[in-house]
CSV table of C-alpha atoms in Angstrom, one decimal:
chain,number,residue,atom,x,y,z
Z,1,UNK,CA,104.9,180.2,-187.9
Z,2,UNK,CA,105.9,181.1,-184.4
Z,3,UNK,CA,107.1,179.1,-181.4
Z,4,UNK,CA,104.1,180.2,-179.3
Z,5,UNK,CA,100.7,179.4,-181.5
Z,6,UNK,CA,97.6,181.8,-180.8
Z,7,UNK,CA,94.9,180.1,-179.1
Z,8,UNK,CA,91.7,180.4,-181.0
Z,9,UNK,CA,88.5,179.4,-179.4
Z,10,UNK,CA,84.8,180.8,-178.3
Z,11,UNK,CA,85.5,183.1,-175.3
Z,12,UNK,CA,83.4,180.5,-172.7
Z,13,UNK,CA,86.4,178.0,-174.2
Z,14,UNK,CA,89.4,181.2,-172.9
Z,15,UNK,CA,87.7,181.7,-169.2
Z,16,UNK,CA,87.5,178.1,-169.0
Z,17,UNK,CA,91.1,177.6,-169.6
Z,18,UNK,CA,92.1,180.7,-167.6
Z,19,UNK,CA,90.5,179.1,-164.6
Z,20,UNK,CA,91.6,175.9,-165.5
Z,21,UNK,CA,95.3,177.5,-165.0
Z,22,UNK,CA,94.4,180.0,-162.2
Z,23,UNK,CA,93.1,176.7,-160.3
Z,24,UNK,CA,96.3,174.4,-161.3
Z,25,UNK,CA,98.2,177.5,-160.0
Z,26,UNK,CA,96.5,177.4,-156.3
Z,27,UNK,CA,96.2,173.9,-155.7
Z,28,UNK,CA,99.5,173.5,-154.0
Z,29,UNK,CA,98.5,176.1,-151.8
Z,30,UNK,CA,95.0,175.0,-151.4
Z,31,UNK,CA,96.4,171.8,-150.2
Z,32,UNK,CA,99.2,172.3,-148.0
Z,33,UNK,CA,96.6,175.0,-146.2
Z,34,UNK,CA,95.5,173.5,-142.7
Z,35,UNK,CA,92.2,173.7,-141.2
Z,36,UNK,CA,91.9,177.6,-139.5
Z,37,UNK,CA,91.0,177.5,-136.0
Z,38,UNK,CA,89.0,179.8,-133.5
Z,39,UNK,CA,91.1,180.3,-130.1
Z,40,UNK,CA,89.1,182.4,-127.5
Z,41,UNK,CA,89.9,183.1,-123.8
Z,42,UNK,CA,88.6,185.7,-121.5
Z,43,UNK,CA,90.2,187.7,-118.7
Z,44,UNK,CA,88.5,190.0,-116.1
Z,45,UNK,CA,90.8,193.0,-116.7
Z,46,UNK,CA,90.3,197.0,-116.7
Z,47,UNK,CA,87.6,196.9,-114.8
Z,48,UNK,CA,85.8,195.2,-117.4
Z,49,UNK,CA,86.1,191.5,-119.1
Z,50,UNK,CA,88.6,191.1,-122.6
Z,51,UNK,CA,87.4,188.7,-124.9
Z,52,UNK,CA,90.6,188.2,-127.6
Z,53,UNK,CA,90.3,185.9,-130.4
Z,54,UNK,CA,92.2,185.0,-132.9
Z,55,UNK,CA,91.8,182.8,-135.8
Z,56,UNK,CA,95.1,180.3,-136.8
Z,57,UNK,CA,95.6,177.3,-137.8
Z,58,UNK,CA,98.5,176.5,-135.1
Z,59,UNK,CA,96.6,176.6,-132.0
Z,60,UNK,CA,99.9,177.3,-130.3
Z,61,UNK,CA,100.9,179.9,-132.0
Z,62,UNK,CA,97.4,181.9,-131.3
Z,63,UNK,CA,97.5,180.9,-127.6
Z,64,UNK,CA,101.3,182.9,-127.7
Z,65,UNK,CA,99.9,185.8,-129.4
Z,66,UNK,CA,96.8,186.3,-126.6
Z,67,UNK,CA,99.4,185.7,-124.0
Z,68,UNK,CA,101.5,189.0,-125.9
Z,69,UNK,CA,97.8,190.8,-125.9
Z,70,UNK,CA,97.0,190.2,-122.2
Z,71,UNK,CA,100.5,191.4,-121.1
Z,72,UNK,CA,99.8,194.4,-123.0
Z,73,UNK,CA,96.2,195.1,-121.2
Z,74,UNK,CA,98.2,194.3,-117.8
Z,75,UNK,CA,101.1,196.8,-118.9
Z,76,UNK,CA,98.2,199.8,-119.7
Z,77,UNK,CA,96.3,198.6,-116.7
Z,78,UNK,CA,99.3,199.0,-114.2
Z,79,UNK,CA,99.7,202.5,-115.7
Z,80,UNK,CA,95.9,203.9,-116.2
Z,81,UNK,CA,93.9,202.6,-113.3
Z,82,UNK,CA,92.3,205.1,-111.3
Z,83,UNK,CA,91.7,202.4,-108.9
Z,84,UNK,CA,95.8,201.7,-107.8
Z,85,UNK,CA,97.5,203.7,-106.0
Z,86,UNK,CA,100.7,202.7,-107.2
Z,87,UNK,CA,99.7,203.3,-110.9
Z,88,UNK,CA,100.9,206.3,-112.6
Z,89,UNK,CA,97.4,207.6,-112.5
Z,90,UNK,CA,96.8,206.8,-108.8
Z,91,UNK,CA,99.7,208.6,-107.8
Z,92,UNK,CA,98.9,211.1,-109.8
Z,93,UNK,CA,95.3,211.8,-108.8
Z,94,UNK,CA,96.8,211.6,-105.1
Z,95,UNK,CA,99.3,213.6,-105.2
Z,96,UNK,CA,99.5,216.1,-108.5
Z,97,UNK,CA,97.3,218.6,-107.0
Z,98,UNK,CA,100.0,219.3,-103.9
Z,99,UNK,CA,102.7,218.7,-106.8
Z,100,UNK,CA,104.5,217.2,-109.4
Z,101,UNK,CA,104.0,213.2,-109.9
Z,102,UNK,CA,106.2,211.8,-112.1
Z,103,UNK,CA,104.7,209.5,-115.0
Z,104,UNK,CA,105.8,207.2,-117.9
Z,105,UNK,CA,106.6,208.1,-121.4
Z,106,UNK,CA,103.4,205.5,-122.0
Z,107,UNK,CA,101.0,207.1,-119.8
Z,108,UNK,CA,102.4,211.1,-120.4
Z,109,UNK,CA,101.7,209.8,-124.7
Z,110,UNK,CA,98.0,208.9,-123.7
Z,111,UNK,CA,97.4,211.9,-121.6
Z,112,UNK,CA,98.5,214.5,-124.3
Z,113,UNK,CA,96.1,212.4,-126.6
Z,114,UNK,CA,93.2,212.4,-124.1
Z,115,UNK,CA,94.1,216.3,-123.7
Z,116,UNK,CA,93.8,216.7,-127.3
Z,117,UNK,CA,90.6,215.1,-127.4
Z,118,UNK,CA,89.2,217.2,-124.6
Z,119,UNK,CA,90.4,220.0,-126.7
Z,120,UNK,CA,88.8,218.2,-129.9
Z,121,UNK,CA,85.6,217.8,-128.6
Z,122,UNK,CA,85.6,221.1,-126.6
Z,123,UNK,CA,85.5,219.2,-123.4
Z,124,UNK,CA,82.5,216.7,-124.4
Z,125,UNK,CA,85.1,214.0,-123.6
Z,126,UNK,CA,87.3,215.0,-120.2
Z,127,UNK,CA,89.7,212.8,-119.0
Z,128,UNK,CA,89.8,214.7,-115.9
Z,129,UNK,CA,86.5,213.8,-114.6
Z,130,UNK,CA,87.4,211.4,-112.1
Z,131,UNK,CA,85.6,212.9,-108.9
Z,132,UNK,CA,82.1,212.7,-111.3
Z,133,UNK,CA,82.9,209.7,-111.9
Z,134,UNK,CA,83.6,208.4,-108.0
Z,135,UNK,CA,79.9,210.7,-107.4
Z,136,UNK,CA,78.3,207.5,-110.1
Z,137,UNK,CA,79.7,204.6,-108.4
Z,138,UNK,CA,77.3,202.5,-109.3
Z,139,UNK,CA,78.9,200.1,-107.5
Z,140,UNK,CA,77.7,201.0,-103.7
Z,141,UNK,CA,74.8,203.6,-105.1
Z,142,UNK,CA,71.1,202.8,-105.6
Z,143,UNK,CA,70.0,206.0,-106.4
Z,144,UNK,CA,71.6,208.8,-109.1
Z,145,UNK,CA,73.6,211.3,-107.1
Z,146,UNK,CA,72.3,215.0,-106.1
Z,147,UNK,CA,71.8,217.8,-108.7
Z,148,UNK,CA,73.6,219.8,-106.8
Z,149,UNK,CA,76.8,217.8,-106.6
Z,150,UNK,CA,77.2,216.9,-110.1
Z,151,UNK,CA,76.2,220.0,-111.2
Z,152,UNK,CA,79.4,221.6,-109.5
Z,153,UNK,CA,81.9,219.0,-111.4
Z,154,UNK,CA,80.4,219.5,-114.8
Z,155,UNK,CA,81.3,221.9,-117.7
Z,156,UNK,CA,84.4,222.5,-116.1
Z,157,UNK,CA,86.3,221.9,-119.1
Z,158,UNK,CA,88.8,220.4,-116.0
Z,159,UNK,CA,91.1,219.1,-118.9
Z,160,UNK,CA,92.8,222.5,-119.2
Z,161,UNK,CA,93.7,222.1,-116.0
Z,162,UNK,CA,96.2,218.8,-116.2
Z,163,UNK,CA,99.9,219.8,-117.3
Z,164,UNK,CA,102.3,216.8,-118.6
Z,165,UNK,CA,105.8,218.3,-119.3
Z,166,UNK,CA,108.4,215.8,-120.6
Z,167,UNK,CA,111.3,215.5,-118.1
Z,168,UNK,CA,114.4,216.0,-119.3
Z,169,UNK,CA,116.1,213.6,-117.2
Z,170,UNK,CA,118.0,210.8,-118.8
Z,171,UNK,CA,115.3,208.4,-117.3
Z,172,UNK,CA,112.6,210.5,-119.7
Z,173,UNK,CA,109.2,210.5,-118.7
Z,174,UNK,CA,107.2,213.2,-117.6
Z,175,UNK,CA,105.7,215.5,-114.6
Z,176,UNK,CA,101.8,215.4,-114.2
Z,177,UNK,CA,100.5,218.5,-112.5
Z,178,UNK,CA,97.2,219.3,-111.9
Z,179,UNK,CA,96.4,223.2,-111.4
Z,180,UNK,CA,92.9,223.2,-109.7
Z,181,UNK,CA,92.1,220.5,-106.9
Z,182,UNK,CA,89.1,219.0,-108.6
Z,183,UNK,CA,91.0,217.3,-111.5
Z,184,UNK,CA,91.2,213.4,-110.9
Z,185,UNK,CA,91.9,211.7,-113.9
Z,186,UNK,CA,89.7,208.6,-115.1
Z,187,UNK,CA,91.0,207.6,-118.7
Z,188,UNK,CA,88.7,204.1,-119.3
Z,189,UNK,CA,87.1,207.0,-121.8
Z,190,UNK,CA,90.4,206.3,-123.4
Z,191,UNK,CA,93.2,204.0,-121.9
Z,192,UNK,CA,91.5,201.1,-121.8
């Protein structure tokens, strides 16, 4: 006879005892496991309102990490608003038409990506659309724009017309360009 004797039994008997152990095996963690909360806060940002939640059981701990998120939707909006003029993108859509604006690595990675997009979709999505999307404003408009007017911006395929070359300066980066006056860039299709 061996040290270790077979168990014999009906198989209801086995996936009883199985449990039996599995359970036995997660109690300690079942125990020392503390009641999971929901933190929530809001914050008018990007033109819009973020809603982060997280669920943790130190409330602490999730207030930290939505402090981390929020400084990371402040970072992208200091670079991506259209509506600054100090942003990367203000300056840009100020200035990159006369010449070259210098931009962050940050906001030169997300306009290759929106370029590729543009490319992707075969201009359906155009980051380069900003001066359609100042014709919408739907903030100080009651009525849609003129045929006329919009008709001129669209099908452009304007996208082709932004350049981002990396720099090759020790403080990296890169140079926005735009080659036709009628690109102004409005990423919220994609920065925000």
């Amino acid at each position: 006879m061996g040290l270790i004797e077979p168990i014999h039994g009906t198989r209801r008997q086995l996936l009883a005892f199985a449990s039996g152990a599995f359970l036995l095996a997660c109690l300690p963690s079942l125990l020392s496991r503390r009641r999971q909360r929901l933190v929530r806060r809001c914050l008018p940002i990007m033109g819009t309102i973020a809603d982060v939640v997280v669920v943790h059981d130190d409330e602490a701990l999730a207030q930290r990490a939505i402090d981390k998120a929020y400084a990371e939707l402040r970072y992208a909006d200091r670079l991506l608003s259209r509506f600054s003029h100090t942003s990367d993108v203000g300056r840009a859509n100020a200035d990159a038409a006369a010449r070259a604006v210098h931009v962050c690595d940050d906001t030169a990675d997300v306009l290759r990506s929106a370029q590729r997009w543009a490319a992707a979709s075969d201009g359906a999505f155009d980051p380069c659309l900003g001066l359609l999307s100042g014709v919408w404003d739907v903030s100080r408009r009651s009525a849609p724009p003129r045929r006329e007017r919009l008709a001129s911006l669209a099908g452009q395929r304007l996208f082709a017309a932004l350049d981002v070359t990396s720099c090759r300066s020790p403080g990296g980066g890169a140079m926005v360009r735009f080659a036709k006056p009628e690109v102004s860039l409005d990423l919220g299709g994609i920065g925000s």
